[in-house]
mmCIF file of C-alpha atoms in Angstrom:
data_model
loop_
_atom_site.group_PDB
_atom_site.id
_atom_site.type_symbol
_atom_site.label_atom_id
_atom_site.label_comp_id
_atom_site.label_asym_id
_atom_site.label_seq_id
_atom_site.Cartn_x
_atom_site.Cartn_y
_atom_site.Cartn_z
ATOM 1 C CA MET A 1 123.380 104.113 96.070
ATOM 2 C CA LYS A 2 121.347 105.951 94.017
ATOM 3 C CA THR A 3 117.944 107.238 95.395
ATOM 4 C CA VAL A 4 115.206 108.858 92.999
ATOM 5 C CA THR A 5 112.658 110.889 94.124
ATOM 6 C CA LEU A 6 108.741 110.506 93.707
ATOM 7 C CA THR A 7 105.161 112.001 95.133
ATOM 8 C CA ILE A 8 103.155 110.538 97.628
ATOM 9 C CA ASP A 9 99.550 111.433 98.675
ATOM 10 C CA GLY A 10 101.351 114.760 97.680
ATOM 11 C CA ARG A 11 104.266 114.753 99.467
ATOM 12 C CA THR A 12 108.026 114.418 98.001
ATOM 13 C CA VAL A 13 109.448 111.103 99.805
ATOM 14 C CA GLN A 14 113.273 110.098 98.485
ATOM 15 C CA ALA A 15 113.572 106.208 97.829
ATOM 16 C CA ARG A 16 116.021 103.684 96.896
ATOM 17 C CA GLU A 17 116.313 103.651 93.655
ATOM 18 C CA GLY A 18 114.814 99.826 92.254
ATOM 19 C CA GLU A 19 112.901 100.006 95.492
ATOM 20 C CA LYS A 20 109.134 98.101 96.131
ATOM 21 C CA LEU A 21 106.381 101.445 96.083
ATOM 22 C CA LEU A 22 105.007 99.662 100.342
ATOM 23 C CA TRP A 23 108.776 100.014 101.351
ATOM 24 C CA ALA A 24 108.931 103.602 100.316
ATOM 25 C CA ALA A 25 105.575 104.575 101.145
ATOM 26 C CA LEU A 26 106.032 103.001 104.900
ATOM 27 C CA GLU A 27 109.295 103.835 105.807
ATOM 28 C CA ASN A 28 108.213 107.717 104.749
ATOM 29 C CA GLY A 29 105.198 107.348 107.516
ATOM 30 C CA ILE A 30 101.978 106.790 104.418
ATOM 31 C CA TYR A 31 100.618 103.098 105.483
ATOM 32 C CA ILE A 32 99.377 101.300 102.682
ATOM 33 C CA PRO A 33 97.302 98.810 104.519
ATOM 34 C CA ASN A 34 99.263 95.272 103.406
ATOM 35 C CA LEU A 35 99.011 91.590 105.050
ATOM 36 C CA CYS A 36 101.606 89.850 102.812
ATOM 37 C CA ALA A 37 104.334 91.839 102.414
ATOM 38 C CA ILE A 38 107.329 90.787 104.001
ATOM 39 C CA PRO A 39 110.731 92.541 103.809
ATOM 40 C CA GLY A 40 113.776 91.180 101.974
ATOM 41 C CA ALA A 41 111.197 88.490 100.486
ATOM 42 C CA LYS A 42 112.723 88.414 96.723
ATOM 43 C CA HIS A 43 109.365 87.331 94.843
ATOM 44 C CA PRO A 44 106.381 89.289 96.972
ATOM 45 C CA ALA A 45 102.888 86.918 97.058
ATOM 46 C CA ALA A 46 100.823 90.204 96.260
ATOM 47 C CA ALA A 47 98.396 87.342 97.799
ATOM 48 C CA CYS A 48 96.499 89.910 100.191
ATOM 49 C CA ARG A 49 95.413 92.591 97.367
ATOM 50 C CA LEU A 50 94.887 94.831 100.383
ATOM 51 C CA CYS A 51 98.095 97.182 98.849
ATOM 52 C CA PHE A 52 96.850 98.700 96.250
ATOM 53 C CA VAL A 53 98.268 102.146 94.777
ATOM 54 C CA GLU A 54 97.045 104.271 91.616
ATOM 55 C CA ILE A 55 99.674 105.788 90.164
ATOM 56 C CA GLU A 56 99.941 108.492 87.285
ATOM 57 C CA GLY A 57 99.441 107.360 83.486
ATOM 58 C CA TYR A 58 98.677 103.772 84.753
ATOM 59 C CA PRO A 59 95.058 102.226 82.993
ATOM 60 C CA ARG A 60 94.268 100.277 86.358
ATOM 61 C CA PRO A 61 95.276 100.361 90.066
ATOM 62 C CA VAL A 62 98.629 98.262 90.858
ATOM 63 C CA THR A 63 99.839 96.379 94.228
ATOM 64 C CA ALA A 64 102.630 98.397 96.162
ATOM 65 C CA CYS A 65 104.224 95.071 97.335
ATOM 66 C CA THR A 66 105.101 94.819 93.799
ATOM 67 C CA GLU A 67 105.717 98.009 92.109
ATOM 68 C CA PRO A 68 109.459 99.686 91.635
ATOM 69 C CA VAL A 69 109.936 102.896 92.582
ATOM 70 C CA VAL A 70 110.819 104.921 89.104
ATOM 71 C CA GLU A 71 111.862 109.050 89.750
ATOM 72 C CA GLY A 72 109.119 110.892 89.148
ATOM 73 C CA MET A 73 106.717 108.879 90.221
ATOM 74 C CA VAL A 74 103.612 109.912 91.522
ATOM 75 C CA VAL A 75 101.122 108.170 93.217
ATOM 76 C CA SER A 76 97.840 108.317 94.798
ATOM 77 C CA THR A 77 97.010 106.224 98.207
ATOM 78 C CA ARG A 78 93.608 106.497 98.133
ATOM 79 C CA SER A 79 91.083 106.931 95.000
ATOM 80 C CA PRO A 80 87.586 105.670 94.880
ATOM 81 C CA ARG A 81 88.930 103.136 92.812
ATOM 82 C CA VAL A 82 91.748 101.757 94.775
ATOM 83 C CA ASP A 83 89.067 102.247 98.172
ATOM 84 C CA ARG A 84 86.657 99.899 96.612
ATOM 85 C CA LEU A 85 89.396 97.105 95.474
ATOM 86 C CA VAL A 86 90.717 97.347 99.405
ATOM 87 C CA HIS A 87 87.668 97.545 101.155
ATOM 88 C CA THR A 88 86.391 94.485 98.737
ATOM 89 C CA ALA A 89 89.229 92.314 99.741
ATOM 90 C CA PHE A 90 89.683 93.331 103.489
ATOM 91 C CA GLU A 91 85.842 92.151 103.502
ATOM 92 C CA LEU A 92 86.404 89.156 101.751
ATOM 93 C CA LEU A 93 88.627 88.418 104.588
ATOM 94 C CA LEU A 94 87.221 89.542 107.286
ATOM 95 C CA SER A 95 83.852 86.579 105.781
ATOM 96 C CA ASN A 96 85.489 83.804 106.938
ATOM 97 C CA HIS A 97 87.711 85.221 109.434
ATOM 98 C CA HIS A 98 87.148 84.356 113.404
ATOM 99 C CA LEU A 99 85.916 87.443 114.321
ATOM 100 C CA ASP A 100 86.265 87.311 118.616
ATOM 101 C CA CYS A 101 88.562 90.332 119.095
ATOM 102 C CA ALA A 102 87.325 90.993 122.528
ATOM 103 C CA ASN A 103 88.854 87.648 124.222
ATOM 104 C CA CYS A 104 92.182 87.859 121.212
ATOM 105 C CA PRO A 105 95.331 87.846 122.563
ATOM 106 C CA ARG A 106 96.190 90.154 119.361
ATOM 107 C CA ASN A 107 93.652 92.668 120.477
ATOM 108 C CA ARG A 108 94.534 96.163 119.926
ATOM 109 C CA SER A 109 98.081 94.604 118.084
ATOM 110 C CA CYS A 110 96.015 93.308 115.140
ATOM 111 C CA GLU A 111 96.842 94.343 111.426
ATOM 112 C CA LEU A 112 93.445 93.714 110.529
ATOM 113 C CA GLN A 113 92.374 95.916 113.327
ATOM 114 C CA ARG A 114 94.632 98.259 112.218
ATOM 115 C CA ILE A 115 93.792 98.800 108.585
ATOM 116 C CA ALA A 116 89.871 99.051 109.549
ATOM 117 C CA ARG A 117 91.245 101.715 111.409
ATOM 118 C CA GLU A 118 93.420 103.523 109.540
ATOM 119 C CA ARG A 119 90.545 103.171 106.357
ATOM 120 C CA ARG A 120 87.534 103.116 108.721
ATOM 121 C CA PHE A 121 86.477 99.963 107.794
ATOM 122 C CA PRO A 122 83.976 98.631 109.953
ATOM 123 C CA LEU A 123 85.484 95.301 111.699
ATOM 124 C CA ARG A 124 82.213 93.055 111.032
ATOM 125 C CA VAL A 125 80.982 91.452 107.622
ATOM 126 C CA LYS A 126 78.104 93.421 106.553
ATOM 127 C CA ARG A 127 77.603 92.563 102.884
ATOM 128 C CA LEU A 128 79.083 89.130 102.966
ATOM 129 C CA ARG A 129 78.103 85.733 103.572
ATOM 130 C CA LYS A 130 79.558 84.333 106.646
ATOM 131 C CA LEU A 131 81.699 81.199 106.219
ATOM 132 C CA GLU A 132 82.731 79.929 109.405
ATOM 133 C CA ARG A 133 85.307 76.999 108.971
ATOM 134 C CA ASN A 134 85.423 74.940 111.892
ATOM 135 C CA LEU A 135 88.771 74.373 112.857
ATOM 136 C CA GLN A 136 90.539 72.984 115.325
ATOM 137 C CA VAL A 137 92.581 74.909 117.563
ATOM 138 C CA ASP A 138 96.004 73.585 118.273
ATOM 139 C CA ASP A 139 97.655 73.978 121.157
ATOM 140 C CA SER A 140 99.555 70.787 121.083
ATOM 141 C CA SER A 141 103.226 73.076 121.034
ATOM 142 C CA PRO A 142 104.290 74.609 124.584
ATOM 143 C CA VAL A 143 105.443 77.765 122.766
ATOM 144 C CA VAL A 144 102.973 78.913 119.615
ATOM 145 C CA ARG A 145 99.098 78.208 119.798
ATOM 146 C CA TYR A 146 97.945 78.030 115.923
ATOM 147 C CA ASP A 147 94.185 78.455 115.838
ATOM 148 C CA PRO A 148 93.380 79.133 111.736
ATOM 149 C CA GLY A 149 89.897 79.915 111.986
ATOM 150 C CA LYS A 150 91.986 83.107 112.300
ATOM 151 C CA CYS A 151 94.423 82.750 109.858
ATOM 152 C CA VAL A 152 94.089 85.117 106.357
ATOM 153 C CA LEU A 153 96.467 83.192 104.777
ATOM 154 C CA CYS A 154 99.614 85.753 103.960
ATOM 155 C CA GLY A 155 102.649 83.085 104.737
ATOM 156 C CA ARG A 156 104.405 85.509 106.763
ATOM 157 C CA CYS A 157 105.393 82.058 108.900
ATOM 158 C CA VAL A 158 105.849 79.943 106.359
ATOM 159 C CA TRP A 159 108.216 82.234 105.054
ATOM 160 C CA VAL A 160 109.588 83.249 108.174
ATOM 161 C CA CYS A 161 109.491 79.063 109.441
ATOM 162 C CA ARG A 162 111.970 78.040 106.577
ATOM 163 C CA GLU A 163 114.523 81.627 107.505
ATOM 164 C CA LYS A 164 114.796 81.237 110.300
ATOM 165 C CA GLY A 165 112.821 78.109 112.020
ATOM 166 C CA THR A 166 112.535 74.621 111.174
ATOM 167 C CA GLY A 167 110.669 74.503 108.610
ATOM 168 C CA VAL A 168 107.608 72.781 109.202
ATOM 169 C CA LEU A 169 104.879 75.060 107.939
ATOM 170 C CA GLY A 170 103.657 75.549 105.076
ATOM 171 C CA PHE A 171 100.051 75.507 102.897
ATOM 172 C CA ALA A 172 98.128 73.010 101.993
ATOM 173 C CA ARG A 173 95.216 71.816 99.930
ATOM 174 C CA ARG A 174 93.253 74.425 97.794
ATOM 175 C CA GLY A 175 90.775 77.132 97.427
ATOM 176 C CA PHE A 176 88.128 77.145 100.886
ATOM 177 C CA GLU A 177 90.173 73.793 102.549
ATOM 178 C CA ARG A 178 93.565 75.836 101.902
ATOM 179 C CA LYS A 179 95.477 76.248 105.453
ATOM 180 C CA VAL A 180 99.173 76.777 106.632
ATOM 181 C CA THR A 181 99.683 73.054 108.102
ATOM 182 C CA THR A 182 102.089 71.050 108.309
ATOM 183 C CA PHE A 183 103.739 67.391 106.995
ATOM 184 C CA GLY A 184 100.236 65.056 106.999
ATOM 185 C CA ASP A 185 98.453 67.790 108.862
ATOM 186 C CA VAL A 186 100.309 66.701 112.228
ATOM 187 C CA PRO A 187 99.665 68.751 115.315
ATOM 188 C CA LEU A 188 103.312 71.242 115.741
ATOM 189 C CA GLY A 189 103.567 69.972 118.898
ATOM 190 C CA GLN A 190 104.659 66.628 117.478
ATOM 191 C CA SER A 191 105.575 68.020 114.161
ATOM 192 C CA GLY A 192 108.821 68.582 115.047
ATOM 193 C CA CYS A 193 109.115 72.361 115.051
ATOM 194 C CA ASN A 194 111.574 73.989 117.892
ATOM 195 C CA GLY A 195 109.136 76.769 119.167
ATOM 196 C CA CYS A 196 111.591 79.302 118.387
ATOM 197 C CA GLY A 197 107.942 81.379 118.244
ATOM 198 C CA GLU A 198 109.097 83.517 115.048
ATOM 199 C CA CYS A 199 106.332 82.585 113.593
ATOM 200 C CA VAL A 200 104.437 84.550 116.667
ATOM 201 C CA LYS A 201 106.431 87.377 115.473
ATOM 202 C CA VAL A 202 105.377 87.699 111.835
ATOM 203 C CA CYS A 203 101.448 86.537 112.360
ATOM 204 C CA PRO A 204 99.611 89.742 111.733
ATOM 205 C CA VAL A 205 96.214 88.793 112.940
ATOM 206 C CA GLY A 206 96.270 86.545 116.295
ATOM 207 C CA ALA A 207 96.174 82.353 114.228
ATOM 208 C CA LEU A 208 99.311 81.989 115.998
ATOM 209 C CA THR A 209 99.847 83.032 119.165
ATOM 210 C CA GLY A 210 102.097 82.702 122.141
ATOM 211 C CA ARG A 211 101.112 80.615 124.898
ATOM 212 C CA ASP A 212 102.610 81.986 127.275
ATOM 213 C CA SER A 213 103.403 85.373 126.931
ATOM 214 C CA ALA A 214 106.526 86.122 128.695
ATOM 215 C CA ALA A 215 107.917 83.496 126.298
ATOM 216 C CA ILE A 216 107.943 85.492 122.852
ATOM 217 C CA SER A 217 107.880 88.648 122.806
ATOM 218 C CA ILE A 218 105.262 90.656 120.166
ATOM 219 C CA MET B 1 95.056 56.159 107.717
ATOM 220 C CA HIS B 2 97.526 53.478 108.886
ATOM 221 C CA LEU B 3 99.920 52.101 106.509
ATOM 222 C CA THR B 4 100.943 48.512 106.976
ATOM 223 C CA GLU B 5 104.218 47.733 107.285
ATOM 224 C CA GLY B 6 104.659 45.701 104.450
ATOM 225 C CA GLU B 7 102.919 48.471 102.585
ATOM 226 C CA LYS B 8 104.912 51.327 103.900
ATOM 227 C CA ARG B 9 108.542 49.401 102.957
ATOM 228 C CA VAL B 10 106.125 48.602 99.247
ATOM 229 C CA ALA B 11 106.038 52.373 99.016
ATOM 230 C CA LEU B 12 109.688 52.894 100.162
ATOM 231 C CA GLU B 13 110.982 50.533 97.399
ATOM 232 C CA GLN B 14 109.340 51.743 94.167
ATOM 233 C CA THR B 15 109.561 56.005 95.821
ATOM 234 C CA GLY B 16 113.533 54.876 96.326
ATOM 235 C CA ASN B 17 113.872 53.545 92.285
ATOM 236 C CA ILE B 18 112.145 55.812 90.698
ATOM 237 C CA LEU B 19 114.078 58.462 92.441
ATOM 238 C CA GLU B 20 117.119 56.700 90.855
ATOM 239 C CA SER B 21 116.211 58.185 87.562
ATOM 240 C CA TYR B 22 115.245 62.284 88.188
ATOM 241 C CA SER B 23 118.072 64.755 89.519
ATOM 242 C CA ARG B 24 118.065 67.058 92.668
ATOM 243 C CA GLU B 25 116.010 69.927 91.354
ATOM 244 C CA ARG B 26 112.576 71.239 92.425
ATOM 245 C CA GLY B 27 111.562 70.713 89.297
ATOM 246 C CA ASN B 28 111.036 67.008 88.762
ATOM 247 C CA LEU B 29 108.697 67.392 92.398
ATOM 248 C CA ILE B 30 105.435 66.841 90.461
ATOM 249 C CA PRO B 31 107.164 64.464 88.352
ATOM 250 C CA ILE B 32 107.850 62.267 90.684
ATOM 251 C CA LEU B 33 104.626 61.995 91.967
ATOM 252 C CA GLN B 34 102.919 61.356 89.210
ATOM 253 C CA GLN B 35 105.312 58.358 88.946
ATOM 254 C CA VAL B 36 105.021 57.067 92.321
ATOM 255 C CA GLN B 37 100.953 57.293 92.128
ATOM 256 C CA GLU B 38 101.043 55.274 88.613
ATOM 257 C CA LYS B 39 103.454 52.591 90.445
ATOM 258 C CA LEU B 40 101.579 52.499 93.765
ATOM 259 C CA GLY B 41 98.451 53.663 92.863
ATOM 260 C CA TYR B 42 98.324 56.504 95.656
ATOM 261 C CA VAL B 43 100.798 59.007 96.984
ATOM 262 C CA PRO B 44 101.479 58.038 100.502
ATOM 263 C CA LEU B 45 103.230 60.314 103.335
ATOM 264 C CA VAL B 46 105.963 57.860 103.400
ATOM 265 C CA ALA B 47 106.980 58.513 99.957
ATOM 266 C CA MET B 48 106.656 61.526 100.267
ATOM 267 C CA GLU B 49 109.669 62.380 102.612
ATOM 268 C CA GLU B 50 111.218 60.397 100.937
ATOM 269 C CA VAL B 51 110.732 62.544 97.248
ATOM 270 C CA ALA B 52 111.618 65.799 99.898
ATOM 271 C CA ARG B 53 115.246 64.073 101.274
ATOM 272 C CA HIS B 54 115.717 63.565 97.734
ATOM 273 C CA LEU B 55 115.034 67.111 96.249
ATOM 274 C CA GLY B 56 115.964 68.619 99.606
ATOM 275 C CA ILE B 57 113.200 70.812 100.286
ATOM 276 C CA PRO B 58 110.903 70.283 103.360
ATOM 277 C CA PRO B 59 108.399 67.536 103.316
ATOM 278 C CA VAL B 60 106.032 70.068 104.073
ATOM 279 C CA ASP B 61 106.275 71.650 100.477
ATOM 280 C CA VAL B 62 106.313 68.448 98.667
ATOM 281 C CA TYR B 63 102.336 67.529 100.410
ATOM 282 C CA SER B 64 101.516 71.428 100.220
ATOM 283 C CA VAL B 65 101.864 70.064 96.217
ATOM 284 C CA ALA B 66 100.490 66.827 95.791
ATOM 285 C CA THR B 67 96.989 67.921 98.281
ATOM 286 C CA PHE B 68 96.737 70.924 95.784
ATOM 287 C CA TYR B 69 96.201 69.245 92.739
ATOM 288 C CA ASN B 70 92.804 66.593 92.703
ATOM 289 C CA GLN B 71 95.371 64.259 90.554
ATOM 290 C CA PHE B 72 96.906 62.924 93.652
ATOM 291 C CA ARG B 73 95.544 60.383 96.400
ATOM 292 C CA LEU B 74 96.845 60.519 99.466
ATOM 293 C CA ILE B 75 95.533 56.879 100.367
ATOM 294 C CA PRO B 76 95.355 53.854 98.948
ATOM 295 C CA PRO B 77 92.311 53.503 96.502
ATOM 296 C CA GLY B 78 90.036 51.477 97.993
ATOM 297 C CA LYS B 79 89.063 47.648 96.021
ATOM 298 C CA HIS B 80 85.430 49.484 94.837
ATOM 299 C CA GLN B 81 86.002 53.147 94.431
ATOM 300 C CA ILE B 82 82.973 54.923 94.548
ATOM 301 C CA LYS B 83 82.991 58.502 92.700
ATOM 302 C CA VAL B 84 80.312 60.335 93.529
ATOM 303 C CA CYS B 85 79.307 63.003 90.616
ATOM 304 C CA MET B 86 79.199 66.721 91.647
ATOM 305 C CA GLY B 87 79.319 68.280 87.850
ATOM 306 C CA THR B 88 76.421 71.256 87.792
ATOM 307 C CA ALA B 89 73.588 69.016 86.452
ATOM 308 C CA CYS B 90 74.470 66.663 89.478
ATOM 309 C CA HIS B 91 74.935 69.240 91.344
ATOM 310 C CA MET B 92 71.335 70.650 90.939
ATOM 311 C CA LYS B 93 69.909 67.196 91.089
ATOM 312 C CA GLY B 94 70.621 67.070 93.920
ATOM 313 C CA GLY B 95 73.958 65.412 94.241
ATOM 314 C CA ASN B 96 74.889 66.208 97.466
ATOM 315 C CA ILE B 97 72.390 64.813 99.180
ATOM 316 C CA ILE B 98 73.695 61.037 97.050
ATOM 317 C CA LEU B 99 77.020 62.297 98.494
ATOM 318 C CA ASP B 100 76.076 62.525 102.326
ATOM 319 C CA CYS B 101 74.324 59.901 101.682
ATOM 320 C CA TRP B 102 77.046 57.651 100.297
ATOM 321 C CA LYS B 103 79.285 59.491 103.381
ATOM 322 C CA ARG B 104 76.697 58.007 105.223
ATOM 323 C CA ARG B 105 76.546 54.240 104.527
ATOM 324 C CA LEU B 106 79.897 53.750 104.222
ATOM 325 C CA GLY B 107 81.254 55.897 107.554
ATOM 326 C CA ILE B 108 83.955 57.803 105.646
ATOM 327 C CA ASP B 109 84.163 61.117 104.766
ATOM 328 C CA VAL B 110 85.487 61.798 100.323
ATOM 329 C CA ASN B 111 88.895 60.786 99.805
ATOM 330 C CA GLU B 112 88.860 58.030 102.670
ATOM 331 C CA VAL B 113 88.918 54.331 102.143
ATOM 332 C CA THR B 114 86.917 52.050 104.706
ATOM 333 C CA PRO B 115 88.890 50.138 107.342
ATOM 334 C CA ASP B 116 88.827 47.179 105.468
ATOM 335 C CA ARG B 117 89.939 49.248 102.476
ATOM 336 C CA GLU B 118 86.385 47.816 100.154
ATOM 337 C CA PHE B 119 85.123 51.230 99.153
ATOM 338 C CA SER B 120 86.676 54.568 99.489
ATOM 339 C CA LEU B 121 84.659 57.361 98.182
ATOM 340 C CA GLU B 122 85.609 60.691 95.841
ATOM 341 C CA ARG B 123 83.372 63.382 94.657
ATOM 342 C CA VAL B 124 84.549 63.847 91.090
ATOM 343 C CA ALA B 125 83.463 67.220 88.346
ATOM 344 C CA CYS B 126 81.377 66.208 85.590
ATOM 345 C CA VAL B 127 81.780 63.145 83.859
ATOM 346 C CA GLY B 128 79.961 62.954 80.970
ATOM 347 C CA CYS B 129 76.263 62.274 81.872
ATOM 348 C CA CYS B 130 74.426 65.119 82.706
ATOM 349 C CA THR B 131 71.153 63.160 81.531
ATOM 350 C CA MET B 132 71.507 60.718 83.981
ATOM 351 C CA ALA B 133 71.810 62.449 86.675
ATOM 352 C CA PRO B 134 73.346 62.400 89.648
ATOM 353 C CA VAL B 135 75.044 59.971 88.904
ATOM 354 C CA THR B 136 77.464 58.136 90.809
ATOM 355 C CA VAL B 137 80.883 55.915 89.184
ATOM 356 C CA ILE B 138 81.569 52.606 90.836
ATOM 357 C CA ASP B 139 85.096 51.374 89.474
ATOM 358 C CA GLU B 140 84.059 51.866 85.758
ATOM 359 C CA GLU B 141 80.942 51.250 85.759
ATOM 360 C CA VAL B 142 77.677 54.625 85.704
ATOM 361 C CA HIS B 143 74.349 54.545 87.306
ATOM 362 C CA GLY B 144 72.353 56.726 86.639
ATOM 363 C CA LYS B 145 69.137 58.947 88.717
ATOM 364 C CA VAL B 146 70.914 57.694 91.945
ATOM 365 C CA THR B 147 68.507 57.534 95.100
ATOM 366 C CA PRO B 148 69.303 57.574 98.251
ATOM 367 C CA THR B 149 67.939 54.287 98.482
ATOM 368 C CA ARG B 150 69.117 53.682 95.162
ATOM 369 C CA VAL B 151 72.731 53.508 97.261
ATOM 370 C CA ASP B 152 71.480 50.932 99.801
ATOM 371 C CA GLY B 153 71.019 49.282 96.536
ATOM 372 C CA LEU B 154 74.317 49.327 95.489
ATOM 373 C CA LEU B 155 75.839 48.640 98.302
ATOM 374 C CA PHE B 156 73.872 45.587 99.106
ATOM 375 C CA SER B 157 74.995 43.835 95.682
ATOM 376 C CA PHE B 158 78.030 44.583 96.757
ATOM 377 C CA GLY B 159 77.098 41.753 99.539
ATOM 378 C CA VAL B 160 77.033 44.895 102.070
ATOM 379 C CA LYS B 161 73.386 45.050 104.540
ATOM 380 C CA ILE B 162 72.145 47.931 105.765
ATOM 381 C CA PRO B 163 71.394 46.776 109.687
ATOM 382 C CA LYS B 164 67.604 48.378 110.208
ATOM 383 C CA GLY B 165 68.591 50.032 112.093
ATOM 384 C CA GLN B 166 70.311 52.329 110.796
ATOM 385 C CA GLN B 167 68.239 52.390 107.681
ATOM 386 C CA LYS B 168 65.860 53.914 109.582
ATOM 387 C CA GLU B 169 67.738 56.715 111.350
ATOM 388 C CA GLY B 170 69.391 57.367 107.641
ATOM 389 C CA GLU B 171 65.801 57.761 106.360
ATOM 390 C CA ALA B 172 65.411 60.249 108.893
ATOM 391 C CA VAL B 173 68.058 62.443 108.529
ATOM 392 C CA GLU B 174 67.118 61.924 104.330
ATOM 393 C CA GLN B 175 63.714 63.742 104.971
ATOM 394 C CA GLN B 176 64.659 67.006 107.253
#
């Protein structure tokens, strides 16, 4: 396989030809915030808008998960423009995320916390109004506990449920009402979910968690 | 929303007929759903399951599309369809108050139908009568400058009597 050489944040790195920039950076230990990216997925959703980078010669920041690497590319993961974009996207995510880190099973292993740490963002909403959606926690499945109030709509669970599970999870509705749910909004326990727990492993936040911590290791 | 066995049977029959003329490509999903809605007036869950089976996709994918677009309704229409305008002018003139009023009087939420199937409630974008804001369209008839009292009056014209106690309670909430 051909390799290309590019520069990310002043570091020269090697990457496979045609690989997306995000994975090239992550494999080389350069962190770019991301939530919706799925290794191996054919079409990146580019929905979370967190992996913006600046590339020399490009007029505006681009999402790293959709940009293939090119020989001699010069990439910067930080710049005032990028930071602003990422910070705003992050704040928007937090504005309807049920922030309850102290009682959340994913405390300290949460991707939102990691992004906040890496980029020094505060884990609270300052500029925006907090919009609570008041959604019920789904406790019906014996293995999985689903809290839609913490979901960031990254779609990783939907993808993995198709790939490895039974395909019961999907998106429904639109705009502010959008949520990950099952056919006819039935509780997970009655949806035909076989409790494989793959969704729990890929969920970057505390939306899908194992009910028994021993049952599914994260 | 519970459908009767008869309704389910009709829905399945009609969906089956519609599916016969479509190939098993995913791209046919929206045309099929539109056909189902044209035939039945709504897209019930049982029909969605049939469509999913025909196209070989998870039922939740069909549900996802059907809930995404406003044109699909998931419940049977009531005998009288109440559409509350939520366009800019109606919004400014308190369209949401009127919507809340309908909700409370009928005891249902938006996109629901009363248990007796008499009324269904919808919110629509501009109906083009902004000077009459706030507007409610019942069946095909436009009612302008709607007030909470007017809501009661309209319901009364359909033979729905508002119990005294309920009316008092309703008024109190509106004043807040």
